[in-house]
Short mmCIF file of C-alpha atoms in Angstrom, two decimals:
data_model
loop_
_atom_site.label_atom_id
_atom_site.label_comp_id
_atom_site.label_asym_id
_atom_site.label_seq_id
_atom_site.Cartn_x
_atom_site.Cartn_y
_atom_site.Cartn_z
CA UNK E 1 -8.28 -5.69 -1.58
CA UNK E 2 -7.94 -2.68 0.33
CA UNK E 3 -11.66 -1.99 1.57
CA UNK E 4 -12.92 -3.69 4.43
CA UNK E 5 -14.56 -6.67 3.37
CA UNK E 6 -17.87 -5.51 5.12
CA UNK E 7 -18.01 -2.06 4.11
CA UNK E 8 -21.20 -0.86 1.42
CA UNK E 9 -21.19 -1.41 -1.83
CA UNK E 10 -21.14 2.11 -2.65
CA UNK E 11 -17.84 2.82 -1.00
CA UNK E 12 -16.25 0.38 -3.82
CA UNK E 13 -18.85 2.02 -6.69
CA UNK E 14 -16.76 5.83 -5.56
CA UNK E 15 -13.70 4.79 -5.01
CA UNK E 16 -13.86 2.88 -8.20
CA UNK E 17 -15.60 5.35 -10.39
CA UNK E 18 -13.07 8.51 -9.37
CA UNK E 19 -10.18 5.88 -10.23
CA UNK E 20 -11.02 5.50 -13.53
CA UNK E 21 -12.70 8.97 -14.07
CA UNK E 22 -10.52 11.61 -12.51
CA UNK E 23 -7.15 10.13 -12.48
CA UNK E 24 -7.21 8.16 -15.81
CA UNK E 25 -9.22 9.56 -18.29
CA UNK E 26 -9.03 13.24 -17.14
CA UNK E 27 -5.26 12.70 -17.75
CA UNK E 28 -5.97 11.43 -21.70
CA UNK E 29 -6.25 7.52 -20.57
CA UNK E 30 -4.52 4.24 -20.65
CA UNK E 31 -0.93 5.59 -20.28
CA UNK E 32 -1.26 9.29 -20.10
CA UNK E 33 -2.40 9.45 -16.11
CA UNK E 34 0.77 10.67 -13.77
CA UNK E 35 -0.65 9.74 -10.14
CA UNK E 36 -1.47 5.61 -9.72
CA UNK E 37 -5.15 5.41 -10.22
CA UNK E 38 -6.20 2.48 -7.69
CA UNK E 39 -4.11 4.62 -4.61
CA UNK E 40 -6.11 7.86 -5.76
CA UNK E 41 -9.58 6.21 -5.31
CA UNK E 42 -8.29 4.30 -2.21
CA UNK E 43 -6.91 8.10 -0.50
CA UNK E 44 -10.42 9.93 -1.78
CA UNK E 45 -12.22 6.92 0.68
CA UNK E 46 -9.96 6.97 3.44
CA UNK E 47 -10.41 10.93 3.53
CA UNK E 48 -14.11 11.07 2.90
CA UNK E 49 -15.08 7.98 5.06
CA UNK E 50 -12.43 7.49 7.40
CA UNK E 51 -14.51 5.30 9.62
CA UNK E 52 -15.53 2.83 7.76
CA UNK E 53 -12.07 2.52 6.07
CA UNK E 54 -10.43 1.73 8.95
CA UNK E 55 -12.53 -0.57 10.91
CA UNK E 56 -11.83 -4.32 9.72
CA UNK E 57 -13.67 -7.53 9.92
CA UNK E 58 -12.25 -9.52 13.10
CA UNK E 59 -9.72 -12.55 12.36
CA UNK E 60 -11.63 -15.64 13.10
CA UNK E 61 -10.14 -16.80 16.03
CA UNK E 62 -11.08 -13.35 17.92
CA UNK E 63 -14.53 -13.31 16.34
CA UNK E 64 -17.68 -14.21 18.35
CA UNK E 65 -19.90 -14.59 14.93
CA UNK E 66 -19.25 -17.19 12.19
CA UNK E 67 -20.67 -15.92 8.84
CA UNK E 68 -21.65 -17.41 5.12
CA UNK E 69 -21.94 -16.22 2.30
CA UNK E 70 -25.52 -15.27 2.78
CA UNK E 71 -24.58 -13.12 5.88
CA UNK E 72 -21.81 -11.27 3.62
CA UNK E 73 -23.89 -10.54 0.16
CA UNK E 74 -26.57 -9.00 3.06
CA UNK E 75 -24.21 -7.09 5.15
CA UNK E 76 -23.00 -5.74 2.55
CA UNK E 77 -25.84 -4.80 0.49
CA UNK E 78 -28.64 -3.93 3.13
CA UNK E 79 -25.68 -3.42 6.28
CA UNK E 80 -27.18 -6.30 8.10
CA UNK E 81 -26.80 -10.07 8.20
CA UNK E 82 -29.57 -12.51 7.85
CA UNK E 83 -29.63 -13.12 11.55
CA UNK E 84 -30.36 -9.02 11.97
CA UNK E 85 -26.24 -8.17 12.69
CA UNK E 86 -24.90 -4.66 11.86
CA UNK E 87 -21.68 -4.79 10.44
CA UNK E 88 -20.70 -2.74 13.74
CA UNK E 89 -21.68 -5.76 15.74
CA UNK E 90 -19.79 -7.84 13.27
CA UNK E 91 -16.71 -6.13 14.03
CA UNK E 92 -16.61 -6.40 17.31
CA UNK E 93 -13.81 -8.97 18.70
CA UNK E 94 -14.69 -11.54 21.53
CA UNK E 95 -13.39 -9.03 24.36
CA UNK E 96 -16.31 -6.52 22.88
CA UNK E 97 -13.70 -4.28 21.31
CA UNK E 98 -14.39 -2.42 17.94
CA UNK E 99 -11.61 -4.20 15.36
CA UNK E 100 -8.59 -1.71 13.51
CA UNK E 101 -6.11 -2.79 12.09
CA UNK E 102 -2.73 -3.66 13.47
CA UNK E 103 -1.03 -0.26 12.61
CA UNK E 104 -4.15 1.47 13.79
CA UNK E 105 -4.03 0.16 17.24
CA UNK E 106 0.02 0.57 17.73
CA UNK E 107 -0.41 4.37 16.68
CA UNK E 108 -3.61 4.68 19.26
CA UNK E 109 -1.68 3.39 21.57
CA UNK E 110 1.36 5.28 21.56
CA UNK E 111 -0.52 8.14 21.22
CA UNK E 112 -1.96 7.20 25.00
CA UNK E 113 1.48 6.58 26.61
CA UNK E 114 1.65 3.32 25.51
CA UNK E 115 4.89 1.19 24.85
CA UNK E 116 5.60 -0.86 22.10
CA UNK E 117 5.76 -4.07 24.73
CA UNK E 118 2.61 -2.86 26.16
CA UNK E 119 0.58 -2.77 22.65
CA UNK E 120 1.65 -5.77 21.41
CA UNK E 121 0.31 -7.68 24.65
CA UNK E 122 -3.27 -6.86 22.75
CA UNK E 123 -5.23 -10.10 21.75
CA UNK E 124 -4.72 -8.55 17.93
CA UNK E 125 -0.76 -9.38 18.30
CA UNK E 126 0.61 -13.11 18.50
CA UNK E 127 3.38 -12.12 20.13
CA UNK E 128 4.98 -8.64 18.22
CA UNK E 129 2.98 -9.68 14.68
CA UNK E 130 -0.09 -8.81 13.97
CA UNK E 131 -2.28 -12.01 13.70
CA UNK E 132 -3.49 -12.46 10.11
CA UNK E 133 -2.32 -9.98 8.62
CA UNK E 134 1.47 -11.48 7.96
CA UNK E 135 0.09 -14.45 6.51
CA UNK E 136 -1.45 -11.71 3.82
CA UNK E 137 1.99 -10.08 3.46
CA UNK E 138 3.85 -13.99 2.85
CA UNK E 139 1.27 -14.21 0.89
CA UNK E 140 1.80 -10.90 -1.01
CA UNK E 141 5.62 -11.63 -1.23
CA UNK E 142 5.25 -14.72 -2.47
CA UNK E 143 3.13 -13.70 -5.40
CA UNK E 144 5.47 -10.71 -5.98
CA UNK E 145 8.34 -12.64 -5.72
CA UNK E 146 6.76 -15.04 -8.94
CA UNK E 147 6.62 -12.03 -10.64
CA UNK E 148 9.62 -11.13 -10.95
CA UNK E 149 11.14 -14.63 -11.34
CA UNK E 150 8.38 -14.70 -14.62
CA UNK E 151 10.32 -11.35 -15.48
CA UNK E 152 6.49 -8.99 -15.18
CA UNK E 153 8.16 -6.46 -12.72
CA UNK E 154 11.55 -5.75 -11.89
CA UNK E 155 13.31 -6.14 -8.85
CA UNK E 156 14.47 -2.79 -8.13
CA UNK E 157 11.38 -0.87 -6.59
CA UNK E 158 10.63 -3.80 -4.08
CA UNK E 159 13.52 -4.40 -3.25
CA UNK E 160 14.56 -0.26 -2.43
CA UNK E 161 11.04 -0.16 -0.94
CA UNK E 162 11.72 -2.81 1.54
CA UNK E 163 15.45 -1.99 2.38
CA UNK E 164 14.80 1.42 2.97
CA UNK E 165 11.15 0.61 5.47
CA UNK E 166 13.81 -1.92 7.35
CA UNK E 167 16.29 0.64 7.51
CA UNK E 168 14.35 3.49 9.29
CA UNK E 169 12.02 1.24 11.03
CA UNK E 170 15.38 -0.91 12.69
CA UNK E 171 17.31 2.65 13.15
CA UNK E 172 13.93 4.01 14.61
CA UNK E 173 14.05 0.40 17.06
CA UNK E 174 17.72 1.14 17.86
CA UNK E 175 17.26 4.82 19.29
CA UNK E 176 13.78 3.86 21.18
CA UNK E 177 12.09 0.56 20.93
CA UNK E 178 9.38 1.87 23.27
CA UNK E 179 7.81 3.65 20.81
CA UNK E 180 9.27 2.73 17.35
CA UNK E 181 8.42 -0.68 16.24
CA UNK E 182 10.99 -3.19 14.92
CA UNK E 183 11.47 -3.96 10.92
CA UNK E 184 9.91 -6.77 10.96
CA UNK E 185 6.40 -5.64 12.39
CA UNK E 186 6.58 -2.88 9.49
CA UNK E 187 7.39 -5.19 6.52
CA UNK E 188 4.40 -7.92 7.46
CA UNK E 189 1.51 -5.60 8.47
CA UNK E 190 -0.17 -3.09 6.32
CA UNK E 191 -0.08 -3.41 2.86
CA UNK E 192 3.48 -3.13 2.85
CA UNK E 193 4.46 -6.31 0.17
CA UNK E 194 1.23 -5.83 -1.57
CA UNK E 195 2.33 -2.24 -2.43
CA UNK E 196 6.38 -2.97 -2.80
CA UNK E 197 5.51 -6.09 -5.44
CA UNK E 198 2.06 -4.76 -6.94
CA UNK E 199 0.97 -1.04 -6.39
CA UNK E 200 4.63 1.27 -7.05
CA UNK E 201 5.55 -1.40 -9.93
CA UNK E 202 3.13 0.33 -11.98
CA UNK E 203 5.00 0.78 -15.04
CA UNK E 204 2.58 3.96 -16.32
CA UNK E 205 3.39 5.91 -13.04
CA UNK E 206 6.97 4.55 -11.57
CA UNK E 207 10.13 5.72 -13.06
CA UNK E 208 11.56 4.04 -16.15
CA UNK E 209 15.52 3.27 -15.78
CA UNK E 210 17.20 1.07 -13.55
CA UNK E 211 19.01 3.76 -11.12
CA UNK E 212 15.48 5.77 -11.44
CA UNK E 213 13.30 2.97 -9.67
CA UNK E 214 15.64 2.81 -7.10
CA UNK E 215 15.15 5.79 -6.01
CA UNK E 216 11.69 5.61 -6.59
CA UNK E 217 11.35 2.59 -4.43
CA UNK E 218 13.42 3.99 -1.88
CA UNK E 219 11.44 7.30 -1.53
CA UNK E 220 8.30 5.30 -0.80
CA UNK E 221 10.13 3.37 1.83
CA UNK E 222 11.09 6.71 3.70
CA UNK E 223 7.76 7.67 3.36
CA UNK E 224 5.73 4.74 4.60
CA UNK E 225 7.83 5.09 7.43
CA UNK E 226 7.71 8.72 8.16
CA UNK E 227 3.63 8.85 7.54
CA UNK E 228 3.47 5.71 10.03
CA UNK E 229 5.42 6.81 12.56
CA UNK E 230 4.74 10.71 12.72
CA UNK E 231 1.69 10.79 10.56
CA UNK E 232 -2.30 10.68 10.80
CA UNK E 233 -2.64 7.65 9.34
CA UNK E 234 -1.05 4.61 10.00
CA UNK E 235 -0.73 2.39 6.65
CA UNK E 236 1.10 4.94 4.85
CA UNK E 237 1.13 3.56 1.26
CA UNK E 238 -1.26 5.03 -0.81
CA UNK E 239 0.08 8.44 0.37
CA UNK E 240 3.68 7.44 -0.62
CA UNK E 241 3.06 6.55 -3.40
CA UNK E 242 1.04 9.30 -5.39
CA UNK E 243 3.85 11.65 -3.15
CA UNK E 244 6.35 9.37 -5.10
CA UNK E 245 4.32 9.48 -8.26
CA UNK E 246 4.89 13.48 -8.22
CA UNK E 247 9.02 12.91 -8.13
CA UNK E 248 9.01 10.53 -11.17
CA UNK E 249 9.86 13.67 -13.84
CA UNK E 250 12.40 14.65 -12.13
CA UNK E 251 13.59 11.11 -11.49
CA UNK E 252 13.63 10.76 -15.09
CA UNK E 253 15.45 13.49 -16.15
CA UNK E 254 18.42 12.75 -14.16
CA UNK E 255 18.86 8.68 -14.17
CA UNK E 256 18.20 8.49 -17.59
CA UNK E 257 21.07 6.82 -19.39
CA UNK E 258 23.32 8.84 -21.44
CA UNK E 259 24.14 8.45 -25.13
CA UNK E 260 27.38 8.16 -26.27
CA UNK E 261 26.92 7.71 -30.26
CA UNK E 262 24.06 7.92 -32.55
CA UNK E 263 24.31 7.50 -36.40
CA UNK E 264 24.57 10.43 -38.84
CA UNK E 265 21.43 10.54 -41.41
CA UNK E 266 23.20 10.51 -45.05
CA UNK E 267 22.76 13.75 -46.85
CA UNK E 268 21.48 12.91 -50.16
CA UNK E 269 24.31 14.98 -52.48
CA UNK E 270 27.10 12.31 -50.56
CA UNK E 271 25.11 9.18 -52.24
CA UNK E 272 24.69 10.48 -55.87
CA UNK E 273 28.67 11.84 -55.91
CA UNK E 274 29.78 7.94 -55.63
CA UNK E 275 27.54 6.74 -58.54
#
């Protein structure tokens, strides 16, 4: 889900392989492995092949190439279509303009002088949302929010995730909206629900009580914010959350619940003094 749907089959084979690999089994397996495999293997392929892990296939009503299944399995596989397309043709958008993501092009753009106004006037923004992409976040939270009505996850890490994103990002708006985009452009582009409801619920690498995924949430939230706002990259959550992942001790140690009673083991001279 997080790979560009054109990019080789060997990026998934690595990013796969050092998931499993390095930060599962190393660690002693199922259970055992402190940082969240899937955002390890994602991180190794956004550092090693930052290229072609940022460059996304264009939605459909800015592409200039309609593709089946055919021109997929072949891009893919060989890097060109049936019809001879590169996948670098492929991503090019109808105004001849190499496709990034949402988050990619606000933080170019800033970086050039750009205002917020001015970068969402792009043909990738319907307005100030990023087109596509917050039909995959509904999407996202509508699945997550299932989940926890079924009682799978708990509440508390999306939920502090969330909040705290919508607090810095609308503080951030407040102060200067002409380079700090609003709350709502945070929480529906990225892979912000996708990793509130199904990457830091984790139960292996997120804390355990109540009061501890909270704050677990909540420090991912300040993160994706900080990373996407002052950072090198843009969609900040892998990186929050294996940052997170390194708290979670500590987390532990002080929200766990205290005990008040426990029950005194019998001492064996007490039960044979009543016979």
């Amino acid at each position: 889900i997080s790979i560009p749907p054109l990019a080789p089959w060997w990026i998934s084979v690595i990013g796969v392989g050092f998931a499993i690999i390095v930060a599962k089994q190393l660690y002693g397996g199922l259970g055992f492995n402190l940082f969240n495999p899937a955002m390890v293997g994602y991180v190794l392929l956004l550092i090693s092949f930052p290229v072609t892990m940022t460059n996304w296939q264009v939605p459909l009503e800015l592409s200039q190439y309609q593709l089946g299944a055919g021109d997929i399995f072949s891009a893919i596989f060989t890097g060109v279509t049936t019809t001879g397309l590169t996948v670098n043709e492929l991503r090019l958008s109808v105004d001849g303009i190499t496709m990034a993501t949402p988050l990619d092009t606000l933080r170019t753009d800033l970086s050039l002088g750009l205002t917020t106004y001015e970068s969402f006037t792009k043909p990738i923004y319907n307005g100030f949302v990023s087109v596509g992409w917050v039909w995959v976040n509904l999407a996202f939270l509508f699945g997550g929010l299932w989940l926890v009505a079924q009682r799978i996850i708990r509440w508390h890490i999306p939920v502090a995730v969330m909040a705290t994103l919508a607090v810095c990002a609308t503080l951030g708006y407040l102060v200067d909206p002409d380079t700090h985009a609003s709350a709502f452009f945070h929480l529906l582009s990225g892979a912000t629900m996708f990793g509130a409801f199904f990457i830091a619920t984790d139960p292996v690498t997120a804390a355990t009580s109540n009061k501890g995924k909270l704050i677990f949430g909540a420090i991912i939230g300040l993160l994706v914010y900080v990373i996407r706002q002052y950072g090198g990259y843009p969609d900040a959550l892998a990186f929050a959350v294996i940052l997170a992942n390194m708290t979670v001790p500590v987390i532990d140690m002080y929200s766990k619940p205290s005990s008040y009673g426990h029950q005194k083991k019998r001492h064996p001279k007490q039960g044979r003094s009543n016979d």
